[in-house]
mmCIF file of C-alpha atoms and ligand atoms in Angstrom:
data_model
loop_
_atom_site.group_PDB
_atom_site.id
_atom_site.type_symbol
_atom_site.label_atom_id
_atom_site.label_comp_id
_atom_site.label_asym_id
_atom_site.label_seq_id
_atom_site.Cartn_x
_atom_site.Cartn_y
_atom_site.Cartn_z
ATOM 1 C CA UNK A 1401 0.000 0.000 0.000
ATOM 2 C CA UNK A 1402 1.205 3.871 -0.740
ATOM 3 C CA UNK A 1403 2.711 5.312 2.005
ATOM 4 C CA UNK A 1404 0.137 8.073 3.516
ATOM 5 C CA UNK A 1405 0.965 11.562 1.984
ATOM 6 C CA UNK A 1406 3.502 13.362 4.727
ATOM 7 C CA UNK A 1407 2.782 16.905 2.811
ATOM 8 C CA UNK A 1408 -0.942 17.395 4.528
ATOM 9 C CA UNK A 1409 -1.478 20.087 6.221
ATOM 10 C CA UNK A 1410 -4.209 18.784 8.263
ATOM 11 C CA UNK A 1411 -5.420 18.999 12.054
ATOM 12 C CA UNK A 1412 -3.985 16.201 14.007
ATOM 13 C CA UNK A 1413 -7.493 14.982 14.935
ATOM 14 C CA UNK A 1414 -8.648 14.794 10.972
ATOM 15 C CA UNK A 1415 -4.722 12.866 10.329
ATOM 16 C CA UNK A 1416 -5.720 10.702 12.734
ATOM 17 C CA UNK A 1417 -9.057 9.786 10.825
ATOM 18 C CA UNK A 1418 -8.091 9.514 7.515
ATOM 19 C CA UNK A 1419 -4.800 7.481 8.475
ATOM 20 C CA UNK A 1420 -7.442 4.470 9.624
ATOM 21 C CA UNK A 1421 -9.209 5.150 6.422
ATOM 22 C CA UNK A 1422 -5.621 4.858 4.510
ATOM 23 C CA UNK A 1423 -4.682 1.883 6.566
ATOM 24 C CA UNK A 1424 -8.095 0.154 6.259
ATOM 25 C CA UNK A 1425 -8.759 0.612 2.427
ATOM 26 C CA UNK A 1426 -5.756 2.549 0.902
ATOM 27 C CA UNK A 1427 -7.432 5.129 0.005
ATOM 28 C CA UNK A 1428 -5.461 8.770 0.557
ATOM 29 C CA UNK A 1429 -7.406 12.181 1.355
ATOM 30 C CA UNK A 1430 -4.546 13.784 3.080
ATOM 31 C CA UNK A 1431 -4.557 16.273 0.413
ATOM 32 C CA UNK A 1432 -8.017 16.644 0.193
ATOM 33 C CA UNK A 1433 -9.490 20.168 1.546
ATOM 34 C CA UNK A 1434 -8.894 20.163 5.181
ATOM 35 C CA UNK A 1435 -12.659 22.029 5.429
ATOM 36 C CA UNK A 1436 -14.601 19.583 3.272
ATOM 37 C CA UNK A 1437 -13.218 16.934 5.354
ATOM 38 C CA UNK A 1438 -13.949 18.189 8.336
ATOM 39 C CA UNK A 1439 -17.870 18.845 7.531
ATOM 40 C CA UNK A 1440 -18.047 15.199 6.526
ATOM 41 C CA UNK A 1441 -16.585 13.542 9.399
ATOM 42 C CA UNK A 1442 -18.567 15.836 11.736
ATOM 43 C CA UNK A 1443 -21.877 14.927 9.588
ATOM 44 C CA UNK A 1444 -20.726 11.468 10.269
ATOM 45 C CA UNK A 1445 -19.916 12.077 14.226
ATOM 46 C CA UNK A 1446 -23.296 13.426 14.917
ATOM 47 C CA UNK A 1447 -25.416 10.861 13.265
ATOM 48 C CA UNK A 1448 -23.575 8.565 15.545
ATOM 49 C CA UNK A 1449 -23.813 11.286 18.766
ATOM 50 C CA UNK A 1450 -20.356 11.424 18.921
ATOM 51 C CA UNK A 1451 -18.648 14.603 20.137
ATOM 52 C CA UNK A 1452 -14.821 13.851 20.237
ATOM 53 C CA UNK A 1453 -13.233 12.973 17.044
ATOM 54 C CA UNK A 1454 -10.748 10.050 18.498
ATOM 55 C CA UNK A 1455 -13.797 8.470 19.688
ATOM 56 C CA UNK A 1456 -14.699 8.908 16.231
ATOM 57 C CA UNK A 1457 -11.171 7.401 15.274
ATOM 58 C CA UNK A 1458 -11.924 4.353 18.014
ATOM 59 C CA UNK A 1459 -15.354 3.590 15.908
ATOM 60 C CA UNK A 1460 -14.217 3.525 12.607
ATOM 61 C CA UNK A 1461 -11.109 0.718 13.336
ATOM 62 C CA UNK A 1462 -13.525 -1.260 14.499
ATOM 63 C CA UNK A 1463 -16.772 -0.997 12.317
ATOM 64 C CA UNK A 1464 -15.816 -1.135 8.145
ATOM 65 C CA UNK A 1465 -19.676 -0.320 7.709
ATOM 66 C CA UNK A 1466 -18.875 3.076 9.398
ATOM 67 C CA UNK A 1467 -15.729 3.256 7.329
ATOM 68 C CA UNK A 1468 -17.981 3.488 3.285
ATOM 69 C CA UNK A 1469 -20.317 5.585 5.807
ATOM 70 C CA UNK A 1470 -17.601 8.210 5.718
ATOM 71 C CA UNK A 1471 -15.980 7.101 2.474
ATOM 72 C CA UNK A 1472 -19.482 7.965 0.685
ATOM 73 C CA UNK A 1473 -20.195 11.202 2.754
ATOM 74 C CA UNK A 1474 -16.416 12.449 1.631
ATOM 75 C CA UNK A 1475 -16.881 11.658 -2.005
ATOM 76 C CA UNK A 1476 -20.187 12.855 -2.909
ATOM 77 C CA UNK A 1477 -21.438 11.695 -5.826
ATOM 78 C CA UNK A 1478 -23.941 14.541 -6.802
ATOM 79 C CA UNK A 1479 -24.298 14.695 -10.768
ATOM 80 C CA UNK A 1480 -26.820 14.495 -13.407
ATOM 81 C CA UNK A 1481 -27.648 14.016 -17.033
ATOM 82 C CA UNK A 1482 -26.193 16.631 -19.502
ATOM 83 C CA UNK A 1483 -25.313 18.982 -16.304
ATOM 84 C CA UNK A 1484 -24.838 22.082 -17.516
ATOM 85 C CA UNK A 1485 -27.174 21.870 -20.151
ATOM 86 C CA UNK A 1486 -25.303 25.103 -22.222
ATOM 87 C CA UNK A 1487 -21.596 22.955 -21.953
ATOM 88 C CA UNK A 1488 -23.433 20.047 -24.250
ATOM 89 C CA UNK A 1489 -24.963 22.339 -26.674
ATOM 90 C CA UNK A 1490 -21.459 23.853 -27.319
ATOM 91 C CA UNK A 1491 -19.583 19.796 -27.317
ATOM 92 C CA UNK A 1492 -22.766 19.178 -30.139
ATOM 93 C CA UNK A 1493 -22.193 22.209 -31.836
ATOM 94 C CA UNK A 1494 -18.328 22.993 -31.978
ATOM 95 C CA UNK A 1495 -15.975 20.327 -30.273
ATOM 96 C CA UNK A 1496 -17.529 17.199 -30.976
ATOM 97 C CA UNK A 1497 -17.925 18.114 -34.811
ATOM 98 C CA UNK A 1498 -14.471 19.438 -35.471
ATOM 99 C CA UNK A 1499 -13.114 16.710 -33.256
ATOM 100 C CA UNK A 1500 -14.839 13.613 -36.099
ATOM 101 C CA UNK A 1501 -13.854 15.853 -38.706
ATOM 102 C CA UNK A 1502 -10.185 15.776 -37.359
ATOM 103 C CA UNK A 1503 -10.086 12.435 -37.572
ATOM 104 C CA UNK A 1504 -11.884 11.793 -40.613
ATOM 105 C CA UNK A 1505 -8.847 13.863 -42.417
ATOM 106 C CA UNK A 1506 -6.413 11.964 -40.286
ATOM 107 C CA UNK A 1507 -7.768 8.814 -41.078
ATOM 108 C CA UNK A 1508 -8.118 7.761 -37.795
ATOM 109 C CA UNK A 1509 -11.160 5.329 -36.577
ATOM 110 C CA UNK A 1510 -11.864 6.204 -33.010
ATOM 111 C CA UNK A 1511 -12.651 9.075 -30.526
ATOM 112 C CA UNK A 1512 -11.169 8.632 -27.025
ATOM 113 C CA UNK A 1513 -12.413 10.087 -23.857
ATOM 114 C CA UNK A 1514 -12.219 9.704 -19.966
ATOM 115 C CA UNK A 1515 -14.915 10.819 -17.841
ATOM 116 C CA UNK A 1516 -12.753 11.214 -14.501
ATOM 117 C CA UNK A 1517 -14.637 11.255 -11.437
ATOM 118 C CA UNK A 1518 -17.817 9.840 -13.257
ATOM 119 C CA UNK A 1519 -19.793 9.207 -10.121
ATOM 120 C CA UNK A 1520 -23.121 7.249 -10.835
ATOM 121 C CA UNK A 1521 -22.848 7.284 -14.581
ATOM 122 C CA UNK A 1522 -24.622 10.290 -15.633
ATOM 123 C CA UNK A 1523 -21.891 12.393 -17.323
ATOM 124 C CA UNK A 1524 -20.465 9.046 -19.380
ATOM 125 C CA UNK A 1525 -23.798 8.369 -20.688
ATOM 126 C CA UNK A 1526 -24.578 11.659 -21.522
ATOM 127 C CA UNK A 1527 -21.418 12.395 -23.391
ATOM 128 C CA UNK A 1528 -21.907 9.438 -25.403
ATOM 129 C CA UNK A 1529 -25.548 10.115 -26.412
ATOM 130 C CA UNK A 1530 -24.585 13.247 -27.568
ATOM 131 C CA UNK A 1531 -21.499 11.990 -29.360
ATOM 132 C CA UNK A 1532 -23.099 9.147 -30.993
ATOM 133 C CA UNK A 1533 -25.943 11.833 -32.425
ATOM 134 C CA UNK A 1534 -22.851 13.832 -33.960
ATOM 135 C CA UNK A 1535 -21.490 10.948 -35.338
ATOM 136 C CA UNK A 1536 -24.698 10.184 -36.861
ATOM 137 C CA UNK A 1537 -24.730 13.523 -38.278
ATOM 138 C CA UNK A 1538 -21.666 13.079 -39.902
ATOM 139 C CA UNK A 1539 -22.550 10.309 -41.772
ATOM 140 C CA UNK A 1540 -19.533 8.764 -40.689
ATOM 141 C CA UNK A 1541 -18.330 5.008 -39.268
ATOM 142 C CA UNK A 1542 -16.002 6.847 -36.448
ATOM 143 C CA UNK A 1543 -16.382 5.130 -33.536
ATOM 144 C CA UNK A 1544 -15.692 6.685 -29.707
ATOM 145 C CA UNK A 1545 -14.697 4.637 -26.878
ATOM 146 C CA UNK A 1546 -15.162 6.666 -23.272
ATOM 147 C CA UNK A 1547 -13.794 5.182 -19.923
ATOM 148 C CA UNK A 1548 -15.377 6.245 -17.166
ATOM 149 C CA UNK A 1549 -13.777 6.281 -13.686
ATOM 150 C CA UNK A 1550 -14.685 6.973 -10.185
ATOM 151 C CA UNK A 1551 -12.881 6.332 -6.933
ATOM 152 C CA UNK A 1552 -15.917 5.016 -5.557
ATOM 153 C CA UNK A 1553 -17.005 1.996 -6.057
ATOM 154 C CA UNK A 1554 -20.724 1.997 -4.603
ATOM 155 C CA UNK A 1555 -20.820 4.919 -7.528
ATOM 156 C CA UNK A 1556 -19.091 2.780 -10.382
ATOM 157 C CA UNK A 1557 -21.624 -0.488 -9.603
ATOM 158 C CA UNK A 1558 -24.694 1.861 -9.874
ATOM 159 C CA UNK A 1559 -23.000 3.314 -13.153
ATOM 160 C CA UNK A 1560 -22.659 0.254 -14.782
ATOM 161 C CA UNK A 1561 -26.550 -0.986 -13.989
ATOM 162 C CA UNK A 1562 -26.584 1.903 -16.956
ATOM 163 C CA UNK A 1563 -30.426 1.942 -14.999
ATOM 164 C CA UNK A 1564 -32.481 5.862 -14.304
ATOM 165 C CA UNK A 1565 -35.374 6.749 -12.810
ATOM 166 C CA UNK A 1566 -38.067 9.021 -15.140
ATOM 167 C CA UNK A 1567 -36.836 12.164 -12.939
ATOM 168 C CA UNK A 1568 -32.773 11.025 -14.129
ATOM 169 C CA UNK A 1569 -33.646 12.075 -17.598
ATOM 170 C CA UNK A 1570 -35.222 15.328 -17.160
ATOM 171 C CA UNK A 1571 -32.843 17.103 -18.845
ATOM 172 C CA UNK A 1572 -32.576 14.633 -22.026
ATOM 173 C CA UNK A 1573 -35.945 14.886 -23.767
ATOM 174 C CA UNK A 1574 -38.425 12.613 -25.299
ATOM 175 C CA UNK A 1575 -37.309 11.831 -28.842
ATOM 176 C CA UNK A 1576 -33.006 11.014 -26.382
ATOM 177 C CA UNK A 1577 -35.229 9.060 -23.969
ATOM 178 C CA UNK A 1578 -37.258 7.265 -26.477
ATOM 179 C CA UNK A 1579 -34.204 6.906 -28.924
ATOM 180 C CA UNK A 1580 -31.828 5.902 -25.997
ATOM 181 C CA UNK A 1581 -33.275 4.070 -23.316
ATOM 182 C CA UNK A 1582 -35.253 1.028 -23.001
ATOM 183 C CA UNK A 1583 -38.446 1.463 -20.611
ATOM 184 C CA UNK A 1584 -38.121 -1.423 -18.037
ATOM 185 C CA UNK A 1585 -41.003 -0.915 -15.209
ATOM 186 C CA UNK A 1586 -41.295 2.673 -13.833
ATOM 187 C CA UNK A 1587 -37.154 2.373 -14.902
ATOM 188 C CA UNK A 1588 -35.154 3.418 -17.819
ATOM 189 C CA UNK A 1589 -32.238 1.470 -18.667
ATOM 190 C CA UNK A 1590 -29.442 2.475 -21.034
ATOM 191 C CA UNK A 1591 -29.959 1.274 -24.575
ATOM 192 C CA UNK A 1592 -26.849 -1.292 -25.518
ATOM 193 C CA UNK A 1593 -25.597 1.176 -28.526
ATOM 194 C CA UNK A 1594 -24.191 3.296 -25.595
ATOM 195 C CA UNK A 1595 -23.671 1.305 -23.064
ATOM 196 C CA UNK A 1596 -20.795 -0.471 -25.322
ATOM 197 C CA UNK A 1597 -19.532 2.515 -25.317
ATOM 198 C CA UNK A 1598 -18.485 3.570 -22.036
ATOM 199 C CA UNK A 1599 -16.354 1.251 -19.795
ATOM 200 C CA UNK A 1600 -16.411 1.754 -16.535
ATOM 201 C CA UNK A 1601 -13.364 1.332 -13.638
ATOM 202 C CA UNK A 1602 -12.815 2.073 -10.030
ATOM 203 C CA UNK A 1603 -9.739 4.235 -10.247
ATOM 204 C CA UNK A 1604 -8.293 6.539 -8.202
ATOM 205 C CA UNK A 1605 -6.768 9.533 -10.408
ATOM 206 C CA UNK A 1606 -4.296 10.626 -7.872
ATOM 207 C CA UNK A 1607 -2.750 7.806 -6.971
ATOM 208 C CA UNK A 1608 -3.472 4.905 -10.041
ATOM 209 C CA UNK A 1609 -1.585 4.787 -13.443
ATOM 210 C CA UNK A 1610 -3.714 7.175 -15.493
ATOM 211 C CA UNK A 1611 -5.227 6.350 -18.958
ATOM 212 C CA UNK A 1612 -3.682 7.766 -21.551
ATOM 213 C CA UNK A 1613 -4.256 9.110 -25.274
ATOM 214 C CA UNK A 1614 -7.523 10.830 -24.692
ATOM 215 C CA UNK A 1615 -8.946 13.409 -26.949
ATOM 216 C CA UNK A 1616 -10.606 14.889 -24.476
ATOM 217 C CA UNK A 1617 -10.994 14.796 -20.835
ATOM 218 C CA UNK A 1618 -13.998 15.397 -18.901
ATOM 219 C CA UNK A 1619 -13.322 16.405 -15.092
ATOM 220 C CA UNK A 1620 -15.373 17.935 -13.747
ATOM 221 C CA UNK A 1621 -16.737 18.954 -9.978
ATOM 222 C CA UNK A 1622 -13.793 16.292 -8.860
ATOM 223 C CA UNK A 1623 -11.490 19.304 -8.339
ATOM 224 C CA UNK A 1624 -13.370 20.808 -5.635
ATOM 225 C CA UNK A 1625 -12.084 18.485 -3.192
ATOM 226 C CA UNK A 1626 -8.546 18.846 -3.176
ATOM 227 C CA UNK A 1627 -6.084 21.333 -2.281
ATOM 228 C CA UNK A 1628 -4.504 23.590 -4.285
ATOM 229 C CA UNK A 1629 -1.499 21.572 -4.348
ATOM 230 C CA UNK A 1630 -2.781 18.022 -5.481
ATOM 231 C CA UNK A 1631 -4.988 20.007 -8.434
ATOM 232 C CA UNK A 1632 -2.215 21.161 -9.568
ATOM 233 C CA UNK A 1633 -0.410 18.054 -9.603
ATOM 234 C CA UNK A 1634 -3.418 16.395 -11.164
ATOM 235 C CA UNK A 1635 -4.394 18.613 -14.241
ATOM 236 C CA UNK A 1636 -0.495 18.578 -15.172
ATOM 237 C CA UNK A 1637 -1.245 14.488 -15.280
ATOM 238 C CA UNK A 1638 -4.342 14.556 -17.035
ATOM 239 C CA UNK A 1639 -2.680 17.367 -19.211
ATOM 240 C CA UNK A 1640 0.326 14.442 -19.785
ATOM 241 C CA UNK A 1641 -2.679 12.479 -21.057
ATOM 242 C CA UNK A 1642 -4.416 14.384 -23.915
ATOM 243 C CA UNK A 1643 -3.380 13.740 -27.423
ATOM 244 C CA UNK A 1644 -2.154 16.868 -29.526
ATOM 245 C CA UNK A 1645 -4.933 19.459 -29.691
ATOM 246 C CA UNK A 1646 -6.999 17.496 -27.105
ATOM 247 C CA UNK A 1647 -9.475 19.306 -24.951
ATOM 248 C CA UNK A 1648 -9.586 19.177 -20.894
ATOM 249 C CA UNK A 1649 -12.871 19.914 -19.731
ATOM 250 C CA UNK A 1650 -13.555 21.345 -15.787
ATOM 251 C CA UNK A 1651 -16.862 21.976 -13.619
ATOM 252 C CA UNK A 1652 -18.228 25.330 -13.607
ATOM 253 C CA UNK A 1653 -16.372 26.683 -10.270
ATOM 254 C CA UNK A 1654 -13.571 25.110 -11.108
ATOM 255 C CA UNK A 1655 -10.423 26.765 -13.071
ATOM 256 C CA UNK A 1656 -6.597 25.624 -13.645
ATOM 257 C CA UNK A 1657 -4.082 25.859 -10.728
ATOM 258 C CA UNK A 1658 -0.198 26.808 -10.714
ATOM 259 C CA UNK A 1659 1.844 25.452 -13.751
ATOM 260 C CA UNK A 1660 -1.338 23.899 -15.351
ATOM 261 C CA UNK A 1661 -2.400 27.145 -16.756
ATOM 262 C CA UNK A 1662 0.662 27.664 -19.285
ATOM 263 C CA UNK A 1663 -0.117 24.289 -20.129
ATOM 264 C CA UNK A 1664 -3.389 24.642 -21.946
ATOM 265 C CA UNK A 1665 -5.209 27.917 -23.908
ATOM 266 C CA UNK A 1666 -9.143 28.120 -22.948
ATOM 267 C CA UNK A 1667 -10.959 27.381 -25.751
ATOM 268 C CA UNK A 1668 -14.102 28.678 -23.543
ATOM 269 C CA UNK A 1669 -13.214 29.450 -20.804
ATOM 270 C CA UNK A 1670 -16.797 30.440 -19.362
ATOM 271 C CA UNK A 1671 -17.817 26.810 -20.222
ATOM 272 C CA UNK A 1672 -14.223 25.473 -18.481
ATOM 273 C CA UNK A 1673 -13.161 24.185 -21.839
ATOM 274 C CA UNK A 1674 -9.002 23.887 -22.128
ATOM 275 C CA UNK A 1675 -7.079 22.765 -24.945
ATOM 276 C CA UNK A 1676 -3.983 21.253 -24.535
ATOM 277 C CA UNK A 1677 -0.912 23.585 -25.899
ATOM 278 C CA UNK A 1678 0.988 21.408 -29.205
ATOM 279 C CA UNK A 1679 3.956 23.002 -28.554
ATOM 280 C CA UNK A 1680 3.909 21.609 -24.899
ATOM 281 C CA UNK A 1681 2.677 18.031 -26.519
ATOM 282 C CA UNK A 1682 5.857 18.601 -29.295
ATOM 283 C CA UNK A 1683 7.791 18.104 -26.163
ATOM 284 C CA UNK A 1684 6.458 14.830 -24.925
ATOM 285 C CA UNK A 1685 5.814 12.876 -27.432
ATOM 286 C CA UNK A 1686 6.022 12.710 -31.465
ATOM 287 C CA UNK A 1687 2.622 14.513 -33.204
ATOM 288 C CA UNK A 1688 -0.139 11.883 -33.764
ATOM 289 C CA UNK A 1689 0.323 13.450 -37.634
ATOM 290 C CA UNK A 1690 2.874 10.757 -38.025
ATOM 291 C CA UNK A 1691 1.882 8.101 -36.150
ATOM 292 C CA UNK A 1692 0.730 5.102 -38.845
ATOM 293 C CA UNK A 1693 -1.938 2.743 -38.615
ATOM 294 C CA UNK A 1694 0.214 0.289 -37.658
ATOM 295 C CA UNK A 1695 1.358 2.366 -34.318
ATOM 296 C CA UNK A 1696 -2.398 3.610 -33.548
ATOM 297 C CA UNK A 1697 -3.076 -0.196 -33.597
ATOM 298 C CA UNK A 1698 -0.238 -1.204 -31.472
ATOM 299 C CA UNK A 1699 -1.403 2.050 -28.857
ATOM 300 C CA UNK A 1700 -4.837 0.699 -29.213
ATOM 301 C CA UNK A 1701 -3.520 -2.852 -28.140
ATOM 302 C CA UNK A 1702 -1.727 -1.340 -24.802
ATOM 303 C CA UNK A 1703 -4.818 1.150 -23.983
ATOM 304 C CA UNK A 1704 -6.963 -2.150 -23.941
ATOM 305 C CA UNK A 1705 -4.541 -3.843 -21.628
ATOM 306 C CA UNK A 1706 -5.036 -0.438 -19.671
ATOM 307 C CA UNK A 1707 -8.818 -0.486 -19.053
ATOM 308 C CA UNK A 1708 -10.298 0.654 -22.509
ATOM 309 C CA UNK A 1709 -11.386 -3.274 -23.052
ATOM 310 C CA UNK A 1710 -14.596 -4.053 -22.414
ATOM 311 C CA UNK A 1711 -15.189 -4.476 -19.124
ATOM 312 C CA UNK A 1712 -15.760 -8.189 -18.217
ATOM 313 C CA UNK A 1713 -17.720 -7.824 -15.251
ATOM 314 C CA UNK A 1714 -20.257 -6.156 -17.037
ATOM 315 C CA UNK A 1715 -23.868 -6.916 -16.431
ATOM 316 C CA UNK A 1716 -24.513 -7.725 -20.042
HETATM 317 C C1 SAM B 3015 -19.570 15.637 -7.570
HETATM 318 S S1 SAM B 3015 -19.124 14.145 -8.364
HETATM 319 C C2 SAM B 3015 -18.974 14.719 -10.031
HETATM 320 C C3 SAM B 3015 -19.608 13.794 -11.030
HETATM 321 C C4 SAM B 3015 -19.567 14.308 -12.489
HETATM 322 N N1 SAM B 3015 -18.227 14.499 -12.940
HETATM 323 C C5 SAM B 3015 -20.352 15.590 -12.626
HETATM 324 O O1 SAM B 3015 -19.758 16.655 -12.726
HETATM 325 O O2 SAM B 3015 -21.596 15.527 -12.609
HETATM 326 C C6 SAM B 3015 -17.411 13.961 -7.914
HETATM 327 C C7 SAM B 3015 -16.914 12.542 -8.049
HETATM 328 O O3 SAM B 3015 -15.484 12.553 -7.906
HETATM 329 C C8 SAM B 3015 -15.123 11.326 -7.324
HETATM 330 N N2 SAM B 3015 -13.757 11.421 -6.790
HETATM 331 C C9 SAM B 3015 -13.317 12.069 -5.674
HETATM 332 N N3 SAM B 3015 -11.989 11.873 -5.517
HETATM 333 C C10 SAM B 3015 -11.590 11.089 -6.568
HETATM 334 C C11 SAM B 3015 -10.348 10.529 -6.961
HETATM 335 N N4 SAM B 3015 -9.247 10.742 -6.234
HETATM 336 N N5 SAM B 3015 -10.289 9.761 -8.082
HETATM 337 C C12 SAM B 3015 -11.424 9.531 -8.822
HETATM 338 N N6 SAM B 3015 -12.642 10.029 -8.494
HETATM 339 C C13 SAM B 3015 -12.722 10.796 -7.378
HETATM 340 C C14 SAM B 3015 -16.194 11.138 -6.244
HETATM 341 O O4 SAM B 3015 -16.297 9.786 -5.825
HETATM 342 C C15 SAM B 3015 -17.446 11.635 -6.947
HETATM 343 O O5 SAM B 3015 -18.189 10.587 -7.532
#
């Protein structure tokens, strides 16, 4: 297991805390915001009528049920369909479009995005319905392959049931719901054209090997939990993993941190839409201009060996 973080800045009583969380299932918020933590473990202490926080400590070493009580009140997994409605209309109108028509003069066959902190599924889904109607539009055979990745996995099981409730879809509209999802009881489930899409993982961005060769990167209202520090540190990774030209897309309140900014221009920047610089991809790696078919296959072999397989665990 990763050693836990020694740069947090944290109260000793919250260290204490998340250190039995580290020990007992590896997971790391030491560099999470000390105030976000705190309101969750005290949410936690007085459902149980706890007022000292080692007591707290004392409760959670010895009851793991207590332990995804706090793990699920830390990583909230608020979202919805196509949340923030205007952010889709401009993917469907500009970036999605210019993105197929990229790779239709490229010659390349697939679109590649990562929905990072993807919570219950919403955001995947979404981003796939609306890709697969600009595909459509085209009138091309592109394909787009998104994973889909949360921390949690209580949120990644729900996701992958791919199953809403009528309120869910609220946002989507009748002719999406009726062309998308499959009516099953008072239940909608995800039709199978986009569920093969999306493949989802439990994966933790901060610490776990990151997927790579994405043309564009959806994370958003993930930021909001950590310190300045480890967003920093995690848009220049995500920033490591965008192809040339690719687009990194953040929640609303959200905004680049540190070094991350010279590493991308806004594209929108009221819609948190950042493109990765080329001259800062020059540096890393060789332009995707010259990569053959014969390389893109041999990447495409090692992504799938990375997660972008279909997952086998899937329900169907
Ligand atoms: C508020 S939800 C956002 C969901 C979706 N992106 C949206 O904007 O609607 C934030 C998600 O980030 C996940 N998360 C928090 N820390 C994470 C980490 N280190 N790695 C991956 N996911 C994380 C949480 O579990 C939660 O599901």
């Amino acid at each position: 297991m990763a050693q836990f973080d020694g740069r947090c800045l944290l109260n000793s009583d919250i260290i204490e805390i998340l250190k039995v969380i580290h020990e007992r299932t590896g997971l790391d918020f030491s560099l999470y915001k000390e105030g976000t933590l705190n309101r969750r473990i005290v949410g936690r202490m007085r459902a149980l009528e706890l007022s000292k926080y080692s007591d707290y400590a004392e409760r959670l070493r010895t009851d793991p049920s207590e332990q995804s009580k706090l793990l699920d009140a830390i990583s909230i997994n608020v979202t919805e369909m196509f949340r923030n409605p205007e952010l889709f209309d401009e993917l469907e109108r500009v970036v999605f479009p210019n993105i197929i028509e990229e790779k239709l003069t490229k010659k390349h066959r697939m679109i590649r995005i990562w929905s990072c902190g993807c919570s219950t599924g919403q955001e995947p889904y979404s981003i796939a319905i609306a890709v697969s109607d600009c595909i459509e539009g085209s009138g091309s055979k592109i394909s787009c392959s998104i994973v889909a990745t949360d921390i949690d996995i209580s949120a990644i099981t729900k996701a992958r049931a791919g199953v809403f409730g009528f309120s869910d879809l609220k946002e989507i509209g009748r002719k999406r719901r009726d062309k998308y999802f499959i009516k099953s009881g008072d239940d909608f489930e995800v039709a199978p054209s986009i569920r093969k899409m999306v493949h989802f993982k439990r994966h933790d961005v901060v610490t776990d090997r990151p997927f790579r060769f994405n043309d564009i990167i959806f994370c958003r209202n993930t930021f909001i939990y950590f310190n300045k520090e480890l967003q920093e540190e995690t848009q220049l990774k995500l920033c490591e993993c965008l192809n040339p030209g690719g687009k990194l897309i953040l929640g609303m309140c959200e905004s680049l941190v540190g070094a991350a900014s010279g590493k991308f221009v806004a594209r929108n920047s009221a819609l948190r839409i950042y493109e990765r610089r080329v001259e800062d991809y020059s540096k890393s790696f060789v332009a995707s201009d010259v990569l053959s078919q014969e390389k893109i296959d041999s990447i495409i072999r090692e992504l799938n060996e990375e997660g972008y397989e279909e997952n086998s665990d899937r329900r169907r």
